mmCIF file of C-alpha atoms and ligand atoms in Angstrom:
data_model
loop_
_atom_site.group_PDB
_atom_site.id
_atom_site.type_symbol
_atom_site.label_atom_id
_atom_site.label_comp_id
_atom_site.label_asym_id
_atom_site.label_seq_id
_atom_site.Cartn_x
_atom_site.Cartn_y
_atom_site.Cartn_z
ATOM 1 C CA UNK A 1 -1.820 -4.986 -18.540
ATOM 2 C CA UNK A 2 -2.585 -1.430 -18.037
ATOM 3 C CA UNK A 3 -1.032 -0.076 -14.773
ATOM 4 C CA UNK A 4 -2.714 3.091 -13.067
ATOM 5 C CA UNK A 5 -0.614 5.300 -10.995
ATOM 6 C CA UNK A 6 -2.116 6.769 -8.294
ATOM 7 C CA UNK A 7 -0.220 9.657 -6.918
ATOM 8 C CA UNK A 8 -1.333 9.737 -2.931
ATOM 9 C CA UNK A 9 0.963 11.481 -0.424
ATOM 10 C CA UNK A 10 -1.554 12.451 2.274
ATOM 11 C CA UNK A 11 -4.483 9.674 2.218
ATOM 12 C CA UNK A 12 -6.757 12.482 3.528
ATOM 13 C CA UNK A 13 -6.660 14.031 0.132
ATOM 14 C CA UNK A 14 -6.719 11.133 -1.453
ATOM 15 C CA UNK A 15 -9.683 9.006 -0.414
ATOM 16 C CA UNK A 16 -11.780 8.204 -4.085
ATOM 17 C CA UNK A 17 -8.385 6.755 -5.324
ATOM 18 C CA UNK A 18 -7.379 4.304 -1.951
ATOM 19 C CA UNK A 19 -11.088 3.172 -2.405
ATOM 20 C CA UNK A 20 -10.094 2.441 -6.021
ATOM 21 C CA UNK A 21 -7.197 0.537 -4.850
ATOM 22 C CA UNK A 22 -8.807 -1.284 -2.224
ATOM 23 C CA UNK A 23 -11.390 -2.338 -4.774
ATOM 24 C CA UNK A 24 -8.770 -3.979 -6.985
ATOM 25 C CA UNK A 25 -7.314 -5.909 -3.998
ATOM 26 C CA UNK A 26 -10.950 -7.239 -3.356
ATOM 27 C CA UNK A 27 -11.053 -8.425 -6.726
ATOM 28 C CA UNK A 28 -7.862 -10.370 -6.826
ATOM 29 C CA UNK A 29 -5.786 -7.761 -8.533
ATOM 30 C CA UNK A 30 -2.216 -6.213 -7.306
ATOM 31 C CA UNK A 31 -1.516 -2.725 -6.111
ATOM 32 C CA UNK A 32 2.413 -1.758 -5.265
ATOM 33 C CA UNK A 33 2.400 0.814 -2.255
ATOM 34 C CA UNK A 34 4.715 2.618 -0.153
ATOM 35 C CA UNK A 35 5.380 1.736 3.262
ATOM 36 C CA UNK A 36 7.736 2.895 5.686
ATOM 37 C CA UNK A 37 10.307 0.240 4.737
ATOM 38 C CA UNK A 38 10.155 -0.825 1.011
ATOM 39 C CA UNK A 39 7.365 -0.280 -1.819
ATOM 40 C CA UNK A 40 5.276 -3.711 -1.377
ATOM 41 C CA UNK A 41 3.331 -5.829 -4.271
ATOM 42 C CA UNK A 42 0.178 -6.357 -2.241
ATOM 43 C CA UNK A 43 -2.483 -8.907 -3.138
ATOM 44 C CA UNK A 44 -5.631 -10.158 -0.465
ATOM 45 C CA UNK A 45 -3.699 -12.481 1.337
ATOM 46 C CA UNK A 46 -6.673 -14.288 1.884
ATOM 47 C CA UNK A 47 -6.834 -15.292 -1.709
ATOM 48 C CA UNK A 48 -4.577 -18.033 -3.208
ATOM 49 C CA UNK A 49 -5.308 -16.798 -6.584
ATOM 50 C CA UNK A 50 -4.001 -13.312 -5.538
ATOM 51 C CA UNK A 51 -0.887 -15.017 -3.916
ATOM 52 C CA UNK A 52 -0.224 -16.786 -7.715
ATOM 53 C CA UNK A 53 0.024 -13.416 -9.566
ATOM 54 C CA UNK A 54 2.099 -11.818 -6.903
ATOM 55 C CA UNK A 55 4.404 -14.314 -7.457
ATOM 56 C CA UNK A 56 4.180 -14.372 -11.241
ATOM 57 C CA UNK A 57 4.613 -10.476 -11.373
ATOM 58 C CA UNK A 58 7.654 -10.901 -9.239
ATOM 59 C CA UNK A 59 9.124 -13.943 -10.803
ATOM 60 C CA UNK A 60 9.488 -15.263 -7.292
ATOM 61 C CA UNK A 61 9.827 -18.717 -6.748
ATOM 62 C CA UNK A 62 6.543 -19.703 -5.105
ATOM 63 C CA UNK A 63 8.092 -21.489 -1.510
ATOM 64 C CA UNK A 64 9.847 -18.255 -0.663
ATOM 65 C CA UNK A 65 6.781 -17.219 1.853
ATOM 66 C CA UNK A 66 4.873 -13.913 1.364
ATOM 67 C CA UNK A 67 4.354 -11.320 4.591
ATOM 68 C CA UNK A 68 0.765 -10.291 5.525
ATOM 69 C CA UNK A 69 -0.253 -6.862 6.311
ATOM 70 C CA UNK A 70 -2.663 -5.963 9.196
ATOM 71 C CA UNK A 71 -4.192 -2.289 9.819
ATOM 72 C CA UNK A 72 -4.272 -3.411 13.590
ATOM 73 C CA UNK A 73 -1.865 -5.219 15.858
ATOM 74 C CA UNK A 74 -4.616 -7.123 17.514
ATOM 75 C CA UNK A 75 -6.414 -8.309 13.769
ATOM 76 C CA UNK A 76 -3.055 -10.265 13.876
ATOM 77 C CA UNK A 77 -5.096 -13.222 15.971
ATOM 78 C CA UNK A 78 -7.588 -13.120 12.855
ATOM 79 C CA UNK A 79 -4.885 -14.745 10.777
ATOM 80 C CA UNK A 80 -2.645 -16.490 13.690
ATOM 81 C CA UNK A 81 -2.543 -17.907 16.499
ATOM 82 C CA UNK A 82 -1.267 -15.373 18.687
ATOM 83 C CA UNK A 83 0.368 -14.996 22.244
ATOM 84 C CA UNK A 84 1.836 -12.670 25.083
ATOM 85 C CA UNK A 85 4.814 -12.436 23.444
ATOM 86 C CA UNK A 86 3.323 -11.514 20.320
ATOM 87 C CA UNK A 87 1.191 -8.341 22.146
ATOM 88 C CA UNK A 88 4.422 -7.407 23.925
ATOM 89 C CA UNK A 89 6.669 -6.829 20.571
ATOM 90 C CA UNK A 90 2.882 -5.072 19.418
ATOM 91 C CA UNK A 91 2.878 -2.383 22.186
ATOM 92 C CA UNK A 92 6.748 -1.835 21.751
ATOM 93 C CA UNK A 93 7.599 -1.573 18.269
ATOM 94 C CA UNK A 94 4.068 -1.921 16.015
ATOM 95 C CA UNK A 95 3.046 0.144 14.225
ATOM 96 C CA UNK A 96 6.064 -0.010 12.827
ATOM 97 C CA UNK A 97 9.213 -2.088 10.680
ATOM 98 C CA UNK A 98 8.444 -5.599 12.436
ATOM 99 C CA UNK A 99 7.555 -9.023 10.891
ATOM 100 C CA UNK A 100 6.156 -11.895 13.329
ATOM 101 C CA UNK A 101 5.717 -15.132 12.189
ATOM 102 C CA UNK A 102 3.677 -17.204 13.966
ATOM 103 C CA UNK A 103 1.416 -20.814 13.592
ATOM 104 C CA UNK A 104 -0.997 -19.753 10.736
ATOM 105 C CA UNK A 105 -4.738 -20.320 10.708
ATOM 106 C CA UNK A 106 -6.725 -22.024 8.455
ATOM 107 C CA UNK A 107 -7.947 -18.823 6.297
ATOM 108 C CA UNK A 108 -4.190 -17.853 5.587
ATOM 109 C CA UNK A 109 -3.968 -19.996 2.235
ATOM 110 C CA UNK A 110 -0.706 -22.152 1.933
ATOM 111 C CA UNK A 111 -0.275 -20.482 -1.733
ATOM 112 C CA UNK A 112 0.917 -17.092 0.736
ATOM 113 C CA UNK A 113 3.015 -19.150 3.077
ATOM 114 C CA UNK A 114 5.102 -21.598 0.321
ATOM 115 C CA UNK A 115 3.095 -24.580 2.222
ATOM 116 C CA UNK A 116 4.932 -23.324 5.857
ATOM 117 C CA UNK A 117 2.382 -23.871 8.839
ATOM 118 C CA UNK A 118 3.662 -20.921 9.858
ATOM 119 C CA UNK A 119 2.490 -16.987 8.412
ATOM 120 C CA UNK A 120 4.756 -13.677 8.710
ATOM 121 C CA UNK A 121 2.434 -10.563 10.287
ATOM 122 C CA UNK A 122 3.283 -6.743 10.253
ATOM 123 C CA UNK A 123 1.559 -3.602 10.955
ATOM 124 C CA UNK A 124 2.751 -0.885 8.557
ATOM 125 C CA UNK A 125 2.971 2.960 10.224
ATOM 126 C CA UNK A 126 2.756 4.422 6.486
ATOM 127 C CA UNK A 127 -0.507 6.063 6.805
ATOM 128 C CA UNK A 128 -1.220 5.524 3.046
ATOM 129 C CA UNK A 129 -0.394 2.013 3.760
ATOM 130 C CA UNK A 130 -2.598 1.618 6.590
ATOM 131 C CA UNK A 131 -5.354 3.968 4.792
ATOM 132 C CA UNK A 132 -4.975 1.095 1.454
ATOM 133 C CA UNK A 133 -5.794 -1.916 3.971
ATOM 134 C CA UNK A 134 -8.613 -0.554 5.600
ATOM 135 C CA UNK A 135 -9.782 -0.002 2.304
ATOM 136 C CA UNK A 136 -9.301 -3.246 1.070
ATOM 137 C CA UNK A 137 -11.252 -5.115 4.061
ATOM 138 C CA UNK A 138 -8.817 -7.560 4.222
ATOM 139 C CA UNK A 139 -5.077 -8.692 5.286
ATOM 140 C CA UNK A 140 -2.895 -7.512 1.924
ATOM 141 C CA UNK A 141 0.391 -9.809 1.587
ATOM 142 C CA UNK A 142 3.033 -8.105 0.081
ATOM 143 C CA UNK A 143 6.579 -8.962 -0.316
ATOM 144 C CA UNK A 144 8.884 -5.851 -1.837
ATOM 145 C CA UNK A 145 7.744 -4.767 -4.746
ATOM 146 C CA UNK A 146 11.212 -5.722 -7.230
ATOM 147 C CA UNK A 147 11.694 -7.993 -9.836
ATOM 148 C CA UNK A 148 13.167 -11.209 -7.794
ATOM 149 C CA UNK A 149 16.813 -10.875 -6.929
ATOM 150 C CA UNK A 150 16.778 -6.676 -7.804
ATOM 151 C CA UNK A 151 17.701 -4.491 -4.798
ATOM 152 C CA UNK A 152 14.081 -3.611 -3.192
ATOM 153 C CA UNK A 153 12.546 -0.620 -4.783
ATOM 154 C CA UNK A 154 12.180 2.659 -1.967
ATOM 155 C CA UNK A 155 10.919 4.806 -4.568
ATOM 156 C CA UNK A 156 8.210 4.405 -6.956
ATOM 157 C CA UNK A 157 10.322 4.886 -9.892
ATOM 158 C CA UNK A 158 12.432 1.847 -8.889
ATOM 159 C CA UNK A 159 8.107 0.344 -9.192
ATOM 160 C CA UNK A 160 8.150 1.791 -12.476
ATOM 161 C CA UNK A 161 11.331 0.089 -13.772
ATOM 162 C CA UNK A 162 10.498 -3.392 -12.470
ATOM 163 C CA UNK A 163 6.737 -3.789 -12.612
ATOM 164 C CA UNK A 164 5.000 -1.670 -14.988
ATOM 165 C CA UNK A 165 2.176 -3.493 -17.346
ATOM 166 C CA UNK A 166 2.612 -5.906 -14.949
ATOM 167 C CA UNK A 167 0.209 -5.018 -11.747
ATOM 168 C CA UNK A 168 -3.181 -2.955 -11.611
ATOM 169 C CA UNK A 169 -1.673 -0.220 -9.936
ATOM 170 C CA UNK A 170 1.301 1.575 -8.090
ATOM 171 C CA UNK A 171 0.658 4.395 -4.910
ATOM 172 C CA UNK A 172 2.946 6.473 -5.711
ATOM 173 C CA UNK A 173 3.772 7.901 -2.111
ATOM 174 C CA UNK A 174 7.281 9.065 -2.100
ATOM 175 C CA UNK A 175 9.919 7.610 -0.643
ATOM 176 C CA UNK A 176 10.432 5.128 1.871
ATOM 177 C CA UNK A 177 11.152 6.619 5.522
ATOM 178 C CA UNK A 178 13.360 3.470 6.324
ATOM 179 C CA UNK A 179 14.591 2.218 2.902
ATOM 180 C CA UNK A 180 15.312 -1.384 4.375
ATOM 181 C CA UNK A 181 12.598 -4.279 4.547
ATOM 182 C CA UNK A 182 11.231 -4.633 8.344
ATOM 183 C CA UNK A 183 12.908 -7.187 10.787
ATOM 184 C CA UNK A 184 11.350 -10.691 11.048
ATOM 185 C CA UNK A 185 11.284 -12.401 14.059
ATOM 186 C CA UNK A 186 10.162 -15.878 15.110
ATOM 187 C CA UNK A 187 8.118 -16.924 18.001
ATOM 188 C CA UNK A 188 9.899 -19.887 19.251
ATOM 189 C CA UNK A 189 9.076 -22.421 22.386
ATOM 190 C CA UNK A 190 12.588 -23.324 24.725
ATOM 191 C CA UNK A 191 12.790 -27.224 25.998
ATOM 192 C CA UNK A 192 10.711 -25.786 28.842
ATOM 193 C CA UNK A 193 7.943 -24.559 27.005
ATOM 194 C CA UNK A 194 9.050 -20.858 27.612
ATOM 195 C CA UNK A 195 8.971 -18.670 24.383
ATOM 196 C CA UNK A 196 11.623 -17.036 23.204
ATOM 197 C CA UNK A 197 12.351 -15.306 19.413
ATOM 198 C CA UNK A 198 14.756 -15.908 16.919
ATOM 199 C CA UNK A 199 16.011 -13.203 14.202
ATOM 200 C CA UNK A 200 15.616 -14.279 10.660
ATOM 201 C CA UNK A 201 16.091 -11.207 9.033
ATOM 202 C CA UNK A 202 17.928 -7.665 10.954
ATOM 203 C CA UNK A 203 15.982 -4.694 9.906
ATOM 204 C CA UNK A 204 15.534 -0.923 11.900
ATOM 205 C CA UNK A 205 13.530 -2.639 15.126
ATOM 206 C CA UNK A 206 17.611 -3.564 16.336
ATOM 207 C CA UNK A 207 18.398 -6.956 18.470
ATOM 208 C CA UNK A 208 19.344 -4.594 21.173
ATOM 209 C CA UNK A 209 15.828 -3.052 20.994
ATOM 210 C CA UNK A 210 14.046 -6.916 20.919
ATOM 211 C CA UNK A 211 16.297 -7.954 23.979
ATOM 212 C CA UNK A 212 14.646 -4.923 25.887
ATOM 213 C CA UNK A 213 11.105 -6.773 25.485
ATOM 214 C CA UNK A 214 12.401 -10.458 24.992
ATOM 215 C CA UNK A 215 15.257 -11.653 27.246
ATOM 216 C CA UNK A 216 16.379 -14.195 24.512
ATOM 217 C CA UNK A 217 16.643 -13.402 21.073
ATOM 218 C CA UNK A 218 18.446 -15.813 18.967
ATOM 219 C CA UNK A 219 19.967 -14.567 15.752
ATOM 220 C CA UNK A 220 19.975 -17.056 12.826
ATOM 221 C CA UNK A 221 23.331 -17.923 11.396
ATOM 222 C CA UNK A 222 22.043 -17.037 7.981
ATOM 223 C CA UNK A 223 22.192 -13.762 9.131
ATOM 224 C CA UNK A 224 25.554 -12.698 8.233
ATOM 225 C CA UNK A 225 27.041 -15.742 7.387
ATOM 226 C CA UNK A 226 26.510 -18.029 3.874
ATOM 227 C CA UNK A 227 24.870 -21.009 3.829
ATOM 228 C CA UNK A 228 26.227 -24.089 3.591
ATOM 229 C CA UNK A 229 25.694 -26.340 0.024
ATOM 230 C CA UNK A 230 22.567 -28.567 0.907
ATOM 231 C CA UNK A 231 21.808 -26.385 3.955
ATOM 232 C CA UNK A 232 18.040 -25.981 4.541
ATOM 233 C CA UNK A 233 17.628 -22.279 5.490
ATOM 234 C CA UNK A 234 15.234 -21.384 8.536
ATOM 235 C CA UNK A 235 13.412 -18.739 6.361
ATOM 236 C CA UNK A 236 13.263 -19.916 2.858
ATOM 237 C CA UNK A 237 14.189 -16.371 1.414
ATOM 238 C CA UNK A 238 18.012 -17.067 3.261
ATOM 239 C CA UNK A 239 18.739 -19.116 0.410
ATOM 240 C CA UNK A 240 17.985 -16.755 -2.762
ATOM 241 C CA UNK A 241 20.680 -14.384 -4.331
ATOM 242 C CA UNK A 242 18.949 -11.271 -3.080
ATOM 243 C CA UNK A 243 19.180 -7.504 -3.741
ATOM 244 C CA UNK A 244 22.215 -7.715 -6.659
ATOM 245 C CA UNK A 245 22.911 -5.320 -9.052
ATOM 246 C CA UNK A 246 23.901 -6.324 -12.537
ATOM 247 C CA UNK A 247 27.911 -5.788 -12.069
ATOM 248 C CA UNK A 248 29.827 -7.802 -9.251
ATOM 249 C CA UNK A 249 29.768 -5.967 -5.848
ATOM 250 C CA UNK A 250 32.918 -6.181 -3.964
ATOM 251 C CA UNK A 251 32.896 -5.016 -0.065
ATOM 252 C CA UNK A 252 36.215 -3.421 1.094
ATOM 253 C CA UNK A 253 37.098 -4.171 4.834
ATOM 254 C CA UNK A 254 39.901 -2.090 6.191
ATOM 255 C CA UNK A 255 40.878 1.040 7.823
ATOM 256 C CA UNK A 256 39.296 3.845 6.416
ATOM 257 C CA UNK A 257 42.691 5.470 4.908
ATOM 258 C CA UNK A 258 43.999 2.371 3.309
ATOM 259 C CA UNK A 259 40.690 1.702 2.080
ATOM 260 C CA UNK A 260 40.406 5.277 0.466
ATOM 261 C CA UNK A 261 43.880 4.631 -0.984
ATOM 262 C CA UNK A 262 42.737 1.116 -2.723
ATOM 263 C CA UNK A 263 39.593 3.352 -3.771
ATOM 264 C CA UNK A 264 41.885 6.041 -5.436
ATOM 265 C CA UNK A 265 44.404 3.391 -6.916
ATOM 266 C CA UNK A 266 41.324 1.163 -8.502
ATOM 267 C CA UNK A 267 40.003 4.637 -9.873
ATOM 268 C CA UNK A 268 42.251 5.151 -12.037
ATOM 269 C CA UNK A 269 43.135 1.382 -13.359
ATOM 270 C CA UNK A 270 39.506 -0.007 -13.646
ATOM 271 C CA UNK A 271 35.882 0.819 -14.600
ATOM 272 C CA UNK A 272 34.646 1.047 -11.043
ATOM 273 C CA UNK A 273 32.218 2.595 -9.277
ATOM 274 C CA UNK A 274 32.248 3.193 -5.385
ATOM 275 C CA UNK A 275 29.401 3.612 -2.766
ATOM 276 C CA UNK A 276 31.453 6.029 -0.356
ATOM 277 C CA UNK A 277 31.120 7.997 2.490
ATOM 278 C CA UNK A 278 30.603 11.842 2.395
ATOM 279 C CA UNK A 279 33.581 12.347 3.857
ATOM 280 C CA UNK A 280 35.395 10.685 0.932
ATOM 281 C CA UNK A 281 33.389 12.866 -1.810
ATOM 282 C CA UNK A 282 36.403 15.425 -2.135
ATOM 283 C CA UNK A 283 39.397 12.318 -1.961
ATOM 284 C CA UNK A 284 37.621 10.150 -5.230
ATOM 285 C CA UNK A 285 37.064 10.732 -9.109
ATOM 286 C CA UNK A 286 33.514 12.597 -9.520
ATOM 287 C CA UNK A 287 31.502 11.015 -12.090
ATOM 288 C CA UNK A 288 32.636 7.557 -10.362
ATOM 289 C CA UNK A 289 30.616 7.808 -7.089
ATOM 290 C CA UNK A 290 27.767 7.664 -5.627
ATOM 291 C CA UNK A 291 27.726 9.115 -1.724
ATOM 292 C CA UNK A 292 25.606 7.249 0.712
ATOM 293 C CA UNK A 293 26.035 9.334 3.585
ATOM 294 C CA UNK A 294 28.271 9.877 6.662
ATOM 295 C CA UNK A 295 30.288 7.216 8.121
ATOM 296 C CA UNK A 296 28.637 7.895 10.999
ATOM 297 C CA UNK A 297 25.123 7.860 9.857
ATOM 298 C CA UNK A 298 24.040 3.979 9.707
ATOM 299 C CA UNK A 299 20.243 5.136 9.243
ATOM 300 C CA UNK A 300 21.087 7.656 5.927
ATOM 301 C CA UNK A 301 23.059 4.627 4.807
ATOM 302 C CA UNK A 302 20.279 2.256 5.413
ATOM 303 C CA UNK A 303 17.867 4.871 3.459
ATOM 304 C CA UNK A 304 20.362 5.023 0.830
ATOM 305 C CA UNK A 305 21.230 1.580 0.121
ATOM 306 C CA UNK A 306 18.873 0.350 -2.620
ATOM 307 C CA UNK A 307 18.940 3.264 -4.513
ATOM 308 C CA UNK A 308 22.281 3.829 -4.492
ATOM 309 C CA UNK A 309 22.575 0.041 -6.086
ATOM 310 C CA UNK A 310 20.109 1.203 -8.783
ATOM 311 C CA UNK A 311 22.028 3.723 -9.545
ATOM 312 C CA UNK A 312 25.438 2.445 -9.737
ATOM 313 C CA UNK A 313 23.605 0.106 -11.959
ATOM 314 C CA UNK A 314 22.640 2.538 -14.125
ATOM 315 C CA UNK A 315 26.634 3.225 -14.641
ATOM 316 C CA UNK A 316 28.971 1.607 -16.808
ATOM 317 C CA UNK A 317 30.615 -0.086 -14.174
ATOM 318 C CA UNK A 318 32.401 -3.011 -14.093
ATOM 319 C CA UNK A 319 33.059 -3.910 -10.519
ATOM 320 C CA UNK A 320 30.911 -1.675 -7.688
ATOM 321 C CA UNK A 321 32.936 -1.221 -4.575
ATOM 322 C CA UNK A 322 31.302 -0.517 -0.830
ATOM 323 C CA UNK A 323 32.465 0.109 2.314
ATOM 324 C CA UNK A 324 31.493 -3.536 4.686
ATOM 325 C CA UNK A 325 29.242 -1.687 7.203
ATOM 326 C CA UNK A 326 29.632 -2.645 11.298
ATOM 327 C CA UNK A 327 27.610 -5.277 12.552
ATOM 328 C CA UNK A 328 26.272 -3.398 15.780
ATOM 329 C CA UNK A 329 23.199 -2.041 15.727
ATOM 330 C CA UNK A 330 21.239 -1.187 12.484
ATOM 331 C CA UNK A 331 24.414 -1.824 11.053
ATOM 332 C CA UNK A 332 23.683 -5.503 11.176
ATOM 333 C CA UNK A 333 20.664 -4.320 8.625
ATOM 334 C CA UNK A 334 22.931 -2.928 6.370
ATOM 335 C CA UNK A 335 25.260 -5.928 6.766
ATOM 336 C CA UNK A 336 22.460 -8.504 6.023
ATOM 337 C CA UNK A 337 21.882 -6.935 2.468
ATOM 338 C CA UNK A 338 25.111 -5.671 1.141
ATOM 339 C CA UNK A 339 26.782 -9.076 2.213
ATOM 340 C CA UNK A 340 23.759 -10.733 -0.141
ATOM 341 C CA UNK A 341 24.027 -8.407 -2.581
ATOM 342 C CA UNK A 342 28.061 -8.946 -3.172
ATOM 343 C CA UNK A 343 26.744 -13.134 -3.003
ATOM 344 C CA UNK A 344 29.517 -12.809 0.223
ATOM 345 C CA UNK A 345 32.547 -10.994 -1.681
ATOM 346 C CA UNK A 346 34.475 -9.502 0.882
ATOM 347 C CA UNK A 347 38.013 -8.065 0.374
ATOM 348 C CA UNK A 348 40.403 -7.399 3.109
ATOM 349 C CA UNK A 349 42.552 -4.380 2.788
HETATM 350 P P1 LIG B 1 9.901 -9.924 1.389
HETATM 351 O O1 LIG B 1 8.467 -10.278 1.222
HETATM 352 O O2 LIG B 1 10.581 -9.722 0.089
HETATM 353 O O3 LIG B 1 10.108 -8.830 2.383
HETATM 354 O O4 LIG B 1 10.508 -11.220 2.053
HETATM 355 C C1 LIG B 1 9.815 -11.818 3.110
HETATM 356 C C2 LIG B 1 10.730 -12.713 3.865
HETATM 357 O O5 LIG B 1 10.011 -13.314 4.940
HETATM 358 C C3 LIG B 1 11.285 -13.850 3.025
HETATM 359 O O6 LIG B 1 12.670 -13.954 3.249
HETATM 360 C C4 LIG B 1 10.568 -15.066 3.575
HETATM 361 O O7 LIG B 1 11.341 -16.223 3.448
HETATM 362 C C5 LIG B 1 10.295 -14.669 5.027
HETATM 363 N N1 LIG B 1 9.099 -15.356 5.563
HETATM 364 C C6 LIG B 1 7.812 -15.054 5.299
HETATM 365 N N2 LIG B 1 6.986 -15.922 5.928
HETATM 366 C C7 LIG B 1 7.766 -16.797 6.591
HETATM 367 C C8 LIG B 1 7.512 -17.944 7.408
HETATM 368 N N3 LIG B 1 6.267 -18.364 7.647
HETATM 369 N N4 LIG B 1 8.581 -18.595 7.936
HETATM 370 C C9 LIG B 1 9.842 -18.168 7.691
HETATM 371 N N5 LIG B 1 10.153 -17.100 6.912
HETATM 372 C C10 LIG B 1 9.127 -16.422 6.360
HETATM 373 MG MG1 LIG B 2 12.187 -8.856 -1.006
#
């Protein structure tokens, strides 16, 4: 397949080619675009047909449920049935890096949802994102745009290596604000009928910042901890190796000198390569690192995280060390997908 790229970084100045795009998604085909989280492979996700190739072009396996896109909070009742709660987390945090799932309606095909009852909503704030659904007339659903199991691509090069030839086109819009896919939240109903939401995946919208609109917010096990053998996961993407580079990640728990002094030590006996903090730049073998910010700075981390993956990838590494990031916060982001990506390899220093 021939894949256009469409370079778009203000959709103002872009309009012929977002009509383009939104054309193809009318017609079935797949168009990768930036958001502010991840790139996304976006088909009509009101099209089961559309659903099949995303899936294909992903190698996904086809019950791991895709997300819908809205240009509008309130078009999320088009596609689900929605409530207060739902309007409340709308008005606080949409637009924006938040995933609801909710019961789906009838015109939500089960080919997007893996045959769940259920659909995932979420209302981009990339303005080329929102610009490419209004184009399209329709809901777009769109998991990250990455070969299945590859660390979700935040630039379109990472597009480039994963799904060229293999979808009608990529926005090329720079790169991602966030760099870590949205949070997903449930909608849940308590033994007295009150609703309440449980996390299924941690993302920038924090649990502290859900408690503030929600006074219970359940976090999922599967969150930071493995499942167990036979264990049927609440969100059927919890049970997929997810976000791995090609050599073993191992995450280093310690304090931060004895850490730096394993780092040092493993330099010089091993072909390793370590993400590391800014403040460590000066302490480790150049040529061996790859700095993903300040300790400090859980956001630059967050932004820097699949790409620094990529490129320790793109090394001759054996063995890829990381620091294991706090679980407070939008550390708990960061936690999610580097304890996935190491499949749970934790060392203790
Ligand atoms: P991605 O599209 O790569 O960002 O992944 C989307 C995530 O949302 C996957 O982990 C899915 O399992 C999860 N998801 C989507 N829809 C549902 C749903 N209806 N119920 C539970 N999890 C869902
Ligand atoms: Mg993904």
């Amino acid at each position: 397949m021939n894949t256009q790229i469409f370079l778009v970084c203000e959709p103002a100045a872009a309009q012929k080619q977002l009509e383009e795009a939104g054309k193809i998604i009318r017609a079935g085909g797949l168009v990768v675009f930036p958001t502010e989280t991840v790139y996304g492979l976006g088909g009509d996700g009101t099209n089961r047909d559309a659903a099949a190739k995303i899936y294909a072009a992903k190698g996904r396996p086809s019950d791991n449920p895709l997300i819908i896109h809205i240009a509008d909070p309130e078009d999320a009742s088009r596609y689900a049935y929605t409530t207060p709660l739902y309007f409340a987390l709308a008005k606080a945090f949409m637009p924006g890096p938040l995933t609801v799932i909710m019961p789906k309606r009838d015109n939500v095909p089960d080919s997007v949802t893996g045959g769940l009852d259920s659909v995932a909503v979420r209302c981009p704030s990339h303005p080329v994102a929102n610009a490419l659904i209004r184009a399209s007339g329709t809901c777009i659903a769109a998991p990250s745009a990455n070969l299945s199991g590859k660390p979700s691509p935040t630039e379109a090069s990472h597009v480039v290596q994963d799904l060229m030839g293999k979808v009608d086109a990529i926005i090329d819009g720079g790169a991602c604000e966030i760099g870590l896919e949205s949070t997903i939240v449930k909608i849940q109903a308590d033994e007295q009928g009150q609703p309440y939401l449980l996390l299924l995946r941690p993302g920038a919208v924090t649990h502290d910042a859900l408690c503030c609109v929600c006074p219970r917010v359940d976090i999922a096990p599967a969150v930071a901890e493995k499942l167990a053998e036979n264990e049927r996961p609440l969100s059927p993407g919890m049970k997929y190796r997810h976000y791995a580079p090609s050599a073993p990640l191992i995450l280093l728990d310690g304090d931060d000198a004895d850490v730096l002094a394993f780092l040092q030590r493993e330099q010089r006996t091993t072909r390793c390569t370590v993400l590391c903090y800014d403040e460590e730049v000066d302490h480790l073998a150049q040529g061996k690192i790859i700095p993903v910010g300040s300790k400090s700075d859980l956001a630059r981390q967050a932004n820097r995280l699949f790409a620094a993956l990529r490129e320790a990838d793109a090394t001759d590494a054996q063995i890829i060390y990381a620091h294991l990031p706090p679980m407070q916060g939008l550390g708990l982001a960061l936690y999610n997908r580097m304890i996935r990506a190491a499949a749970h390899t934790v060392l203790k220093i």
